[in-house]
Coordinates of C-alpha atoms in Angstrom, one line a residue:
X136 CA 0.0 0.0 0.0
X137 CA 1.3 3.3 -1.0
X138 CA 1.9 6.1 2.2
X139 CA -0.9 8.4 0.2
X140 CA -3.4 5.5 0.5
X141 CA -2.7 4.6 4.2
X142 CA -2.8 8.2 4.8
X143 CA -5.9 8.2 3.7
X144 CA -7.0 5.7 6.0
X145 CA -5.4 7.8 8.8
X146 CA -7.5 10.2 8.4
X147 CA -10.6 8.1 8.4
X148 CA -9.4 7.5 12.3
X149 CA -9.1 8.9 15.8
X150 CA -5.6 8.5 16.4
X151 CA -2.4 6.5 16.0
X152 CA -1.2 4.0 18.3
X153 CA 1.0 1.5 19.5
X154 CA -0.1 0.0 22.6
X155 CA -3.5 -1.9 23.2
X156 CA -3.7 -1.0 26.9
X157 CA -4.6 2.5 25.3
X158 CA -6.3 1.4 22.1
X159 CA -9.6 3.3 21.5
X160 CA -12.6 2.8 19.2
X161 CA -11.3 3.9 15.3
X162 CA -7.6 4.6 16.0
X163 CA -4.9 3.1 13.7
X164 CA -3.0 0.6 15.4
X165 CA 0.9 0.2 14.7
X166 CA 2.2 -3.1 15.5
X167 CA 5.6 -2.1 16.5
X168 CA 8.4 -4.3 17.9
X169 CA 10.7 -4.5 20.3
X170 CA 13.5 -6.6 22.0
X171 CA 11.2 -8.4 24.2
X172 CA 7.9 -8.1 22.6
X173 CA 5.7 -8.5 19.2
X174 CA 3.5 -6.0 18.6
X175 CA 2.2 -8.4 15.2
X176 CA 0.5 -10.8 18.2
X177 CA -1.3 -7.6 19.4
X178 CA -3.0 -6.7 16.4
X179 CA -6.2 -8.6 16.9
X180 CA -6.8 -7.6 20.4
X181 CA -6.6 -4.3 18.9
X182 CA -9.2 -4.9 16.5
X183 CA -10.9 -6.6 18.7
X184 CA -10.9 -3.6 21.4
X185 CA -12.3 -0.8 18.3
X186 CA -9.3 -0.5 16.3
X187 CA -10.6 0.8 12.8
X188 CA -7.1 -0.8 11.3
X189 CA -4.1 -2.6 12.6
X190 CA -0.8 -2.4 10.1
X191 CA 1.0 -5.2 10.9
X192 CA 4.5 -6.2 9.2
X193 CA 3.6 -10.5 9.1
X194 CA 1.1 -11.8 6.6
X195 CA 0.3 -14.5 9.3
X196 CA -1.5 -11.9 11.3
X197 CA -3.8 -10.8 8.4
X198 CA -7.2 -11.9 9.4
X199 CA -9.1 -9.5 7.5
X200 CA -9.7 -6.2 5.5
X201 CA -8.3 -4.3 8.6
X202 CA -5.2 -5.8 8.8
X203 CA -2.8 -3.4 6.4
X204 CA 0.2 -5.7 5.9
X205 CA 3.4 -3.4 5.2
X206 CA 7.3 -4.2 5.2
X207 CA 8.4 -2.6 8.5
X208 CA 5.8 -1.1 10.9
X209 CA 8.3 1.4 12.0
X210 CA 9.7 2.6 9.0
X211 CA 6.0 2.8 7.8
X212 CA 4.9 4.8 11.0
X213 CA 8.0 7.6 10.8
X214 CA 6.9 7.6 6.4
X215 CA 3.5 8.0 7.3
X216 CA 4.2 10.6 10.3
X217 CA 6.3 12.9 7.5
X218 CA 3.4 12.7 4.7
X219 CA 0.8 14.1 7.6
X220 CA 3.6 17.1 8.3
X221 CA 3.6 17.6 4.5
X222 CA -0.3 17.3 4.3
X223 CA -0.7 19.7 7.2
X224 CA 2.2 22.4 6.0
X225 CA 1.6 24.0 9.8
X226 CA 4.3 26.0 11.0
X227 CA 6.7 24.2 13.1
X228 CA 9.0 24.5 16.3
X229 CA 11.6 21.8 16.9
X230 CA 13.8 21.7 19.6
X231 CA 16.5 19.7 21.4
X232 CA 19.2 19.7 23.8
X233 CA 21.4 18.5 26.8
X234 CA 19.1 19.8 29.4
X235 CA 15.8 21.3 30.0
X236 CA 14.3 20.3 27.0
X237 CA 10.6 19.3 28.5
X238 CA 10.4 22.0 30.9
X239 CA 11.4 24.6 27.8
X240 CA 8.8 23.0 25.2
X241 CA 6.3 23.0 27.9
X242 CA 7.0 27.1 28.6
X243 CA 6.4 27.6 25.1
X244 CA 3.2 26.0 24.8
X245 CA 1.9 27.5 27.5
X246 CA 3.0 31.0 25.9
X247 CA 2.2 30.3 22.5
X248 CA -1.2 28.9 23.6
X249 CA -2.4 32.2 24.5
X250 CA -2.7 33.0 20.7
X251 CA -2.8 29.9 18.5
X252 CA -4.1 26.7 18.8
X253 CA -0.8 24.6 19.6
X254 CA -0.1 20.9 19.8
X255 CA 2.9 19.5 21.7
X256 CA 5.2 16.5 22.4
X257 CA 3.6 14.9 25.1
X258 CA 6.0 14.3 28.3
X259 CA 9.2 13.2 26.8
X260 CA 8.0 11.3 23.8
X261 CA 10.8 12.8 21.9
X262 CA 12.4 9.8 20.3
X263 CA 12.2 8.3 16.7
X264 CA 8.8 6.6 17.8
X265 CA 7.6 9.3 20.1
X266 CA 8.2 11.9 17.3
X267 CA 6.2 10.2 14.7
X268 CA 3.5 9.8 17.2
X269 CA 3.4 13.5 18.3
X270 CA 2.8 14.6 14.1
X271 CA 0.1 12.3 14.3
X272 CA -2.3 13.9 17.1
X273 CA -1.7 16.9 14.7
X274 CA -5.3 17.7 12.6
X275 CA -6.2 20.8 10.3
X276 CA -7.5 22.6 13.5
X277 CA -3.7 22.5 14.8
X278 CA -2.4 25.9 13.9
X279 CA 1.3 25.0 15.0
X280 CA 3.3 22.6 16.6
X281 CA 6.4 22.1 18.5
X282 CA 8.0 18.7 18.9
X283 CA 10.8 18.1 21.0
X284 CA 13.8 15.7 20.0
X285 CA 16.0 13.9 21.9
X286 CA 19.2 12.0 21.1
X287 CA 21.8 9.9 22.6
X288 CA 23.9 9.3 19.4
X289 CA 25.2 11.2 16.0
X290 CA 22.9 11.2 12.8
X291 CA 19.3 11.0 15.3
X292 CA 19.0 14.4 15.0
X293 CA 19.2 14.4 11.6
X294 CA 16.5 11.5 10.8
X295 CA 14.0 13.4 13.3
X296 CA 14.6 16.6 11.3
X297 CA 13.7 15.1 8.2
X298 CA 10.6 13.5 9.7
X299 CA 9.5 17.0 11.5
X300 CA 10.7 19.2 8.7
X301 CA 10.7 22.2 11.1
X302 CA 10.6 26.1 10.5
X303 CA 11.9 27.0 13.6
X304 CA 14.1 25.6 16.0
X305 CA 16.1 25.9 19.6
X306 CA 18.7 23.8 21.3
X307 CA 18.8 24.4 24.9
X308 CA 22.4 23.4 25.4
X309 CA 25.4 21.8 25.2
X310 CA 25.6 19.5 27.7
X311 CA 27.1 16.0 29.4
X312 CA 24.3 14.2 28.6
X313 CA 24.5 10.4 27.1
X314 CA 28.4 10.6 26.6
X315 CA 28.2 6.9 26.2
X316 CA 26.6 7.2 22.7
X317 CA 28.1 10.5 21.7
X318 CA 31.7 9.6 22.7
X319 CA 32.6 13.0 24.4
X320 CA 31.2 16.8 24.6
X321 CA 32.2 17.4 21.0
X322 CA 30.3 14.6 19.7
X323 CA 27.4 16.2 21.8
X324 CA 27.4 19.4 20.0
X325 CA 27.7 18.2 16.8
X326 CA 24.8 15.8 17.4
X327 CA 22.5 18.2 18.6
X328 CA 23.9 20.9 15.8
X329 CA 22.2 18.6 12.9
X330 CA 18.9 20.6 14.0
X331 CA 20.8 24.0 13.2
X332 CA 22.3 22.1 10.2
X333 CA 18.9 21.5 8.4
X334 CA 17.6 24.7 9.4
X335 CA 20.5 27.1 8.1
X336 CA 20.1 24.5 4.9
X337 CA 16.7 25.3 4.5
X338 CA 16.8 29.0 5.3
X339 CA 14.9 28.3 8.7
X340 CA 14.4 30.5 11.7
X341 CA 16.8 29.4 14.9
X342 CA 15.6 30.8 18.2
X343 CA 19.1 31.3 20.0
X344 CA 20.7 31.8 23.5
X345 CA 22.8 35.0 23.1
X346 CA 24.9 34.3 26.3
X347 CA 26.1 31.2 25.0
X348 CA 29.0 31.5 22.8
X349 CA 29.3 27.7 21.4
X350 CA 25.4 28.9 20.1
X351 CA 26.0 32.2 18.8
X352 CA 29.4 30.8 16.9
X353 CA 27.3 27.5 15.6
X354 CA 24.8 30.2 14.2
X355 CA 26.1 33.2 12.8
X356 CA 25.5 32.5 9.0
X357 CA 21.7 31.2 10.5
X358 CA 18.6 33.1 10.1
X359 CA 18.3 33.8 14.1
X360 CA 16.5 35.7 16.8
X361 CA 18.3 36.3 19.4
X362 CA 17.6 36.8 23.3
X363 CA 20.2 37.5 26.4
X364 CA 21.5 39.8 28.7
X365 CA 22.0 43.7 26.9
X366 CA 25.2 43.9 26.4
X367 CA 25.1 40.7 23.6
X368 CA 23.1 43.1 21.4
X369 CA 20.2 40.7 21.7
X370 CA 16.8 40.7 19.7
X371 CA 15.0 40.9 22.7
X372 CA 16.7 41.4 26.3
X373 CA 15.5 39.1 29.2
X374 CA 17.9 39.1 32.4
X375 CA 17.9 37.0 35.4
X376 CA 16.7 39.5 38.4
X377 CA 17.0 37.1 41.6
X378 CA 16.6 33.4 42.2
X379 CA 15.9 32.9 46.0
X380 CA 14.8 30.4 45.6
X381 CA 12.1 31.4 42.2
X382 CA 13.5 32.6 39.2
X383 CA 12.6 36.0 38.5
X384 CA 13.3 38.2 35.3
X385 CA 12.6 41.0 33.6
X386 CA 11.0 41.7 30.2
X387 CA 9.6 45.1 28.5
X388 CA 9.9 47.2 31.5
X389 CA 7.7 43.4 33.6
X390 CA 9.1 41.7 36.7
X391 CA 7.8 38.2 35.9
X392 CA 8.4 36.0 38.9
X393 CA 8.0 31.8 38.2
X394 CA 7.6 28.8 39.8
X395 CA 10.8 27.5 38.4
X396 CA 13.6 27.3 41.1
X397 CA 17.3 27.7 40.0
X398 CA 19.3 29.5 37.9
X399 CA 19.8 26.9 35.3
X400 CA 15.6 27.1 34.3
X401 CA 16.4 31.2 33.8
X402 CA 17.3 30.0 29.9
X403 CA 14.3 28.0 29.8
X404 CA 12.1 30.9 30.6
X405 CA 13.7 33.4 28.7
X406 CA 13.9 31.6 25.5
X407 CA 9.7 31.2 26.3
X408 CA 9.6 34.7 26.3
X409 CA 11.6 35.4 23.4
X410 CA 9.4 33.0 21.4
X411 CA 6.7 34.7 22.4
X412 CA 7.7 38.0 21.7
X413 CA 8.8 36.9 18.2
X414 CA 5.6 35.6 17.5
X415 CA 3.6 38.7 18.7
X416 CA 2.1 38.3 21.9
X417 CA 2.0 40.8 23.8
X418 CA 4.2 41.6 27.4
X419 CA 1.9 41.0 29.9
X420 CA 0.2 37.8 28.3
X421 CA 3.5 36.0 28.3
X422 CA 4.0 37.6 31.7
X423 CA 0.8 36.0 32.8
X424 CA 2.0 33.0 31.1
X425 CA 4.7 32.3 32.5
X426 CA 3.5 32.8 36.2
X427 CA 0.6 30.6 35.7
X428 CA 3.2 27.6 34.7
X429 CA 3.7 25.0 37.9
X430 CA 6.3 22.4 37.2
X431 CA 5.1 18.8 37.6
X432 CA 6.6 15.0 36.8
X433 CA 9.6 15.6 39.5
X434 CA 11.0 18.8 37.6
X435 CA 11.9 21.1 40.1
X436 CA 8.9 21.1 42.2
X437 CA 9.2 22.5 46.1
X438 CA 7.3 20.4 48.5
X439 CA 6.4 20.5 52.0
X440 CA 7.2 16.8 53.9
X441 CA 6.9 17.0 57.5
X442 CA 9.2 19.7 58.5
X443 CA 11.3 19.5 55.3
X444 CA 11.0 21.3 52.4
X445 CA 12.2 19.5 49.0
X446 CA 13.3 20.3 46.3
X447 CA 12.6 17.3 43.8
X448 CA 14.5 17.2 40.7
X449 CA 14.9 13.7 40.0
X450 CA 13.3 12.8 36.6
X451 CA 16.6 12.8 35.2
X452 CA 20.1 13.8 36.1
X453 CA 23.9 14.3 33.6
X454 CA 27.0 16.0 35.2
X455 CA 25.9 19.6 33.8
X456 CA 22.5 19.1 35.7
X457 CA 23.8 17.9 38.4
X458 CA 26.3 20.2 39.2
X459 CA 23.7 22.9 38.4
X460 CA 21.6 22.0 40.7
X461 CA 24.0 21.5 43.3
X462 CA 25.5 24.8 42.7
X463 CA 22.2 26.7 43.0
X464 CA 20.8 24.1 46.2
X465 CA 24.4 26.0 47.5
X466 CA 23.4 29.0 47.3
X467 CA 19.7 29.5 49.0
X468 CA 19.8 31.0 52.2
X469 CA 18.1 27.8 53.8
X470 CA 19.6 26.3 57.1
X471 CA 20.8 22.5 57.3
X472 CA 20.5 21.9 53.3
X473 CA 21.0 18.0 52.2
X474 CA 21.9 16.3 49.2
X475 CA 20.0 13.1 47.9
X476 CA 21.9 12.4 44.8
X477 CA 21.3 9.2 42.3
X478 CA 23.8 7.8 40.1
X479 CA 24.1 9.5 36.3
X480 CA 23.4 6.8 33.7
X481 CA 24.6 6.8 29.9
X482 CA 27.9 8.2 31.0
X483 CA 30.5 5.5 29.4
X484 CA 34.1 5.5 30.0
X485 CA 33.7 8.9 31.6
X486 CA 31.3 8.1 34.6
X487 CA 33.8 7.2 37.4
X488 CA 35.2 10.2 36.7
X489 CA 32.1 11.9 36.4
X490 CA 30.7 10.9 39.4
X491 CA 33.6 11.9 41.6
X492 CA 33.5 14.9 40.2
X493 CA 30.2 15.7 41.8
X494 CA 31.5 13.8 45.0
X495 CA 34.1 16.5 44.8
X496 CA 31.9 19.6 44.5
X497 CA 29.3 18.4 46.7
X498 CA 32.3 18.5 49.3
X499 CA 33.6 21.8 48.6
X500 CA 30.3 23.4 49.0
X501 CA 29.9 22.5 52.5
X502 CA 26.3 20.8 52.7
X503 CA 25.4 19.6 55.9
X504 CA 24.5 16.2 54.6
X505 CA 25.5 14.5 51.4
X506 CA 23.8 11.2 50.6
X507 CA 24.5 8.9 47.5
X508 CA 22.9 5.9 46.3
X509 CA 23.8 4.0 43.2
X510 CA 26.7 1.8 42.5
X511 CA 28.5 4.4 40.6
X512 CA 28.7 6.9 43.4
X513 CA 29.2 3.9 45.7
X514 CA 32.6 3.5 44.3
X515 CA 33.5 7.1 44.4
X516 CA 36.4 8.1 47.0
X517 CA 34.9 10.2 49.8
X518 CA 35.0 10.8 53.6
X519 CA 33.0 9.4 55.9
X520 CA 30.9 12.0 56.2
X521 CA 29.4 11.6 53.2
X522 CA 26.2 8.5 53.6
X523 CA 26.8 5.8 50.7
X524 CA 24.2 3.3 49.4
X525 CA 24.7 0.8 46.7
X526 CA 21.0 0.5 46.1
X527 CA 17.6 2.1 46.9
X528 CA 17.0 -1.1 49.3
X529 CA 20.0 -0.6 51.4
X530 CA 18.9 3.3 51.6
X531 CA 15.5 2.1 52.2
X532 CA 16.4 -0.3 54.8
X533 CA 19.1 1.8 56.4
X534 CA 17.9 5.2 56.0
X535 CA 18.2 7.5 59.2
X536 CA 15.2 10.2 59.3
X537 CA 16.4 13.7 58.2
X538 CA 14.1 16.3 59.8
X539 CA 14.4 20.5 59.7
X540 CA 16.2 20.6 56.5
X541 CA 15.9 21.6 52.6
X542 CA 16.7 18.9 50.5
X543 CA 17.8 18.4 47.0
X544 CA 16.7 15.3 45.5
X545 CA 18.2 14.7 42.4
X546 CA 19.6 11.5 40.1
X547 CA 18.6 9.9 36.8
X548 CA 15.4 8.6 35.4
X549 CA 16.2 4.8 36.2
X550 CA 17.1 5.9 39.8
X551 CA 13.4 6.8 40.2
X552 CA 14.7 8.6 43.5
X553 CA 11.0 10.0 44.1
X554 CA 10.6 6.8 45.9
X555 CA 12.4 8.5 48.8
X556 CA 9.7 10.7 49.3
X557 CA 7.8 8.3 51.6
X558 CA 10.6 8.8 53.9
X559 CA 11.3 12.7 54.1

């Protein structure tokens, strides 16, 4: 079946989808596989639960007129998810980056909301299924979309770009982030550069952060707007006003204060702003905006345990996040602050080192407790003063109650260190 008739077909149903504890009446189910699992043997409980179709890639699990039988389910959902981009021709944002990549696409749909009807990567459904997925809840009532990309290796930025075909685009940063696959920073930048590569190709807008250098050098024969501090001779000027523990900046003459804590989300707001301002909305809305916006999913959320206050940042953790966070947990005025750190995953040859590195910071900043659990920090050199576990079990099972203090919980996604929340 050609990707014009099966597009076709699409549009006869409610949505795409690849998982029949989710399947609704009419969607379009996508038989996908994996290392552990066949999505082929799903099909029919799929049809059977109100799938209008189910494409599967083995003729042995064609039972009937809904069955579309294709080559590679995959390769057919990212074919099929660039035809609909084509067939819509909606302005899109793309964006990727090290760190802060959710919490800046979700600050820009909540600003660019306020004027056009905008659909959005869902959570973190930024890979080269996720992406696919996200241009298909896209209909003719979308009016733009922005889709965030991740990557842990050269050439996926690339293939998402030429799935998403964006108009605009933004990379947070340059960051130590999945080291393993990119092989050091340099392989980082010039992964995440291949959005900036098809954009500059195709005489695209890039949205970029004039106080970072690596940015404005990686740009300067771009088609850019630029935001920063004054003094880079910025497009529009944002700057960072206090962060005690809220970020607070000012725009056109507005104090906007957030619910973001830490320096390190002041580039995720400003670059919100600067959108926002390039695409017309005016000061106060995106003031308004931008206050309104509460982080969630164990982003930098403050809460209240007991007598503790937390600061929960554990949804996922690299050495430039880390030692962000650190840095900035340093700096509050709070009494008796603690550490909760979780190991760094992804990290390659480079995470022992890595991982005493934050060992090393964490001691020079003076916390009054520092707690580790993971078996990479459990092999770091420290003092004793510094609480080791190899495992959330032993932590759980040996954990002394902390009480009167402002912690920092942060680690990566597989560390699920949220869990420690029932004992703060």
């Amino acid at each position: 079946m050609k990707i014009e008739q099966l597009h076709s077909l699409f549009l006869s149903c409610s949505a795409a989808n690849t998982d029949t504890r989710t399947t609704q009446k009419n969607d379009m189910f996508f038989a996908l596989k994996g290392e552990h699992f066949n999505g082929n043997t799903f099909a029919e409980k799929a049809i059977q639960l109100g799938a209008k179709y189910a494409v599967v890639d083995d003729r042995r699990y064609v039972l009937s007129s809904q069955y579309i039988l294709v080559p590679n389910v995959l390769t057919t959902l990212q074919e099929l998810a660039a035809y609909h981009r084509t067939y819509l021709g909606i302005p899109i944002l793309a964006l990727t980056g090290s760190n802060g990549k959710t919490t800046t696409k979700e600050l820009i749909h909540t600003v660019l909301s306020k004027k056009v009807n905008v659909v959005a990567t869902k959570g973190n459904l930024n890979n080269h299924i996720g992406v696919p997925l996200t241009l298909l809840t896209m209909n003719k009532t979308t009016e733009m979309g922005i889709v965030e990309m991740g990557a842990n290796h050269l050439g996926e930025i690339d293939f998402l770009t030429q799935i998403v075909k964006p108009d605009y685009g933004y990379i947070t940063n340059f960051g130590k982030a999945h080291l393993e696959g990119f092989g050091s920073v340099e392989g980082i930048i010039q992964g995440k550069s291949e959005l900036y590569d098809y954009l500059i190709a195709n005489h695209k807008c890039v949205f970029v952060n004039g106080n970072d250098s690596i940015q404005l050098q990686k740009t300067k024969h771009a088609k850019r707007f630029v935001f920063g501090a004054m003094d880079t001779n910025p497009d529009v000027v944002v700057v960072l006003t206090s962060c005690t523990p809220n970020v607070c900046v000012t725009y056109a003459n507005l104090q906007i204060n957030s619910n973001l804590i830490g320096n390190y989300n002041f580039s995720n707001i400003a670059a919100a702003i600067a959108i926002g301002h390039y695409f017309g909305i005016d000061a106060n809305v995106i003031k308004d905006a931008i206050e309104a916006y509460v982080p969630k999913n164990n982003r930098s959320q403050i809460l209240k345990t007991g007598t503790n206050k937390i600061i929960l940042d554990a949804y996922n953790a690299n050495p430039t996040s880390m030692e962000a966070a650190i840095k900035n947990m340093s700096q509050l005025p709070d009494k008796n602050k603690v550490l909760i750190l979780g190991d760094m995953f992804e990290l390659g040859n480079s995470s022992e080192a890595e991982h005493q590195a934050i060992i090393d910071l964490a001691i020079r900043l003076n916390f009054n407790s520092i707690i580790v659990i993971g078996k990479n920090f459990f092999i770091t050199k420290t003092p004793e003063c510094i609480t080791k576990y190899k495992t959330f079990d032993e932590f759980k099972m040996q954990y002394t109650p902390i009480t009167n203090s402002s912690i920092l919980i942060k680690g990566s996604r597989g560390m699920a260190l949220e869990r420690t929340l029932e004992f703060l």
